[in-house]
CSV table of C-alpha atoms in Angstrom, one decimal:
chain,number,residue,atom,x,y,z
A,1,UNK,CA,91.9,156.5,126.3
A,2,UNK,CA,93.8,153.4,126.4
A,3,UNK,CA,96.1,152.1,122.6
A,4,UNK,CA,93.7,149.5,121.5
A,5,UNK,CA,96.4,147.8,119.9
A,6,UNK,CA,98.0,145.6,122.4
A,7,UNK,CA,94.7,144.4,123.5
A,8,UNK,CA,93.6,143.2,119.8
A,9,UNK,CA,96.9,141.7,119.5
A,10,UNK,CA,97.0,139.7,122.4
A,11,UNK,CA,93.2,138.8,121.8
A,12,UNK,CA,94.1,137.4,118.3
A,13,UNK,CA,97.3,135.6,119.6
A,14,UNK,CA,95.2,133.9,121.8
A,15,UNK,CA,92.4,133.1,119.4
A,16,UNK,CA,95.3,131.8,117.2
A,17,UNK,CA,96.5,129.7,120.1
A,18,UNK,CA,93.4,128.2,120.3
A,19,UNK,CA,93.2,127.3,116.8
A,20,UNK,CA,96.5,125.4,116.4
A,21,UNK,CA,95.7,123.8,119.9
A,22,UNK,CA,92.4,122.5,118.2
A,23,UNK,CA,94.2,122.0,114.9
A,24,UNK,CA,97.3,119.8,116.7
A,25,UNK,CA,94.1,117.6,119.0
A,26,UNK,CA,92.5,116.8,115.6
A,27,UNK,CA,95.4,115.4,114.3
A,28,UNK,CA,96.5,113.7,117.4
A,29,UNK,CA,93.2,112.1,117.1
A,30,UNK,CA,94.0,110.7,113.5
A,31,UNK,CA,96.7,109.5,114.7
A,32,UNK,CA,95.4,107.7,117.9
A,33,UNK,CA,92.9,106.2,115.0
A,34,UNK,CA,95.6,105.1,112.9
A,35,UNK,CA,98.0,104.1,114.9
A,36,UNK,CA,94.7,101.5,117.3
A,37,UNK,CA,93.8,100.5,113.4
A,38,UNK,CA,97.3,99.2,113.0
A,39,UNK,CA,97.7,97.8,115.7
A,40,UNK,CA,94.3,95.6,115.2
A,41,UNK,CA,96.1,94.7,111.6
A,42,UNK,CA,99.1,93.9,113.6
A,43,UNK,CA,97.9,91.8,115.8
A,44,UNK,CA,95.9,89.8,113.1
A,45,UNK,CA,99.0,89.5,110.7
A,46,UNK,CA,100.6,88.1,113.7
A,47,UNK,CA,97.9,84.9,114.2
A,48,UNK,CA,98.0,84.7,110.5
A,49,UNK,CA,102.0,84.3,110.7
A,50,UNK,CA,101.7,81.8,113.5
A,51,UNK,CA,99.1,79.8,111.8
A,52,UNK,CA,101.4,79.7,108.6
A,53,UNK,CA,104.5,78.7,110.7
A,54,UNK,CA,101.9,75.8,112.5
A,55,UNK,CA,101.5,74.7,108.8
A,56,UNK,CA,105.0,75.0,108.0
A,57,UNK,CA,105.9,72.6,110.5
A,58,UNK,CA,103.1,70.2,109.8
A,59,UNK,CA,104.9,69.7,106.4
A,60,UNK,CA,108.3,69.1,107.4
A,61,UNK,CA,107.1,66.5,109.8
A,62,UNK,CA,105.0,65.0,107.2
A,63,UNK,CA,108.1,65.3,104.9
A,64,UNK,CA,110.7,64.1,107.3
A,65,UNK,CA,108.1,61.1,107.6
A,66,UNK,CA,108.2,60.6,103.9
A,67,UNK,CA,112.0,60.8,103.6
A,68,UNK,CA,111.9,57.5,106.9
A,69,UNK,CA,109.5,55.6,105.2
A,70,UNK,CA,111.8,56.3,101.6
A,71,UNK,CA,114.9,55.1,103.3
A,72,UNK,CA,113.1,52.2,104.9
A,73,UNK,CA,111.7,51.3,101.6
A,74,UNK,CA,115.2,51.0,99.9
A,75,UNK,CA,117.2,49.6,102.6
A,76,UNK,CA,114.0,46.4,102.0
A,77,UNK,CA,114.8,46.5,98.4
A,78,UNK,CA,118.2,45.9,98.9
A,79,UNK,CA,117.6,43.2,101.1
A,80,UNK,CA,116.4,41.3,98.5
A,81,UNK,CA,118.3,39.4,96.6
A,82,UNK,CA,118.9,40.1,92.8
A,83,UNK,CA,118.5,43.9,92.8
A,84,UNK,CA,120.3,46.1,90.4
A,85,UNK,CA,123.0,47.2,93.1
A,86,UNK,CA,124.6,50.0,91.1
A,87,UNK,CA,120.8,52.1,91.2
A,88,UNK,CA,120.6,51.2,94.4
A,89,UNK,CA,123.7,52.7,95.5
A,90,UNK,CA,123.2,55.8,93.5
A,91,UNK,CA,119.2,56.4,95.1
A,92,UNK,CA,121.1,56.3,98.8
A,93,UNK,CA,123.8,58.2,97.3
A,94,UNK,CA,121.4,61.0,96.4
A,95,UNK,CA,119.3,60.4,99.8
A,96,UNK,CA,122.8,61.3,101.5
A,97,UNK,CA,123.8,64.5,99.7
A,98,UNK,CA,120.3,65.7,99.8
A,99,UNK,CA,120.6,65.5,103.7
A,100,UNK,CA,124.0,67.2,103.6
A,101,UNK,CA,122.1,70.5,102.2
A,102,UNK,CA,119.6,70.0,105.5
A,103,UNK,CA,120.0,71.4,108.9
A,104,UNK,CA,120.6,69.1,111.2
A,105,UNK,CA,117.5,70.0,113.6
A,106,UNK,CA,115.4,68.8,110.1
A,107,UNK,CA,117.3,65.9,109.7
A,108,UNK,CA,120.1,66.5,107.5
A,109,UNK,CA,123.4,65.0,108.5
A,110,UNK,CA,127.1,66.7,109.3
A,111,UNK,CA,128.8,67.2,106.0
């Protein structure tokens, strides 16, 4: 009869095939798995950063409303008369360089 041999072979090639092909779908579906799970933690660190940033900006508004209602308190005090002018130069000294360290879109001033 026939060599046996080249059958066999290509009958285990092909059963190896088949393997690795099975082998190289599992993993692609671990991977799917993975990569759908990051995306969900993705997409949730995202809102999280964007409810940090809304909170962010809250307090330099709220800040930038404290720093007004500082500056309109001293420029009051040194309307009145008999006020230690030497402090109150110094306080709006310091207000100044303060707002020289600032970017101007928070309200700091060009140096």
């Amino acid at each position: 009869g026939e060599d046996p041999l080249p059958l066999r072979r290509a009958k285990i090639t092909a059963e190896a095939a088949v393997k690795k092909a099975e082998r190289a779908t599992a993993a692609a579906g671990k991977a799917r798995t993975q990569a759908e799970e990051d995306a969900v933690k993705a997409s949730e660190s995202r809102a999280a950063a964007e409810a940090r940033k809304q909170e962010a900006e809250a307090a330099v508004e709220e800040a930038r409303a404290k720093v007004a209602e500082a500056e309109a308190y001293l420029e009051e005090v040194k309307a009145k008369p008999g006020q230690a002018q030497g402090a109150l130069w110094y306080m709006s000294r310091e207000l100044t360089e303060k707002k020289k360290y600032m970017p101007t879109a928070k309200g700091g001033i060009a140096r």
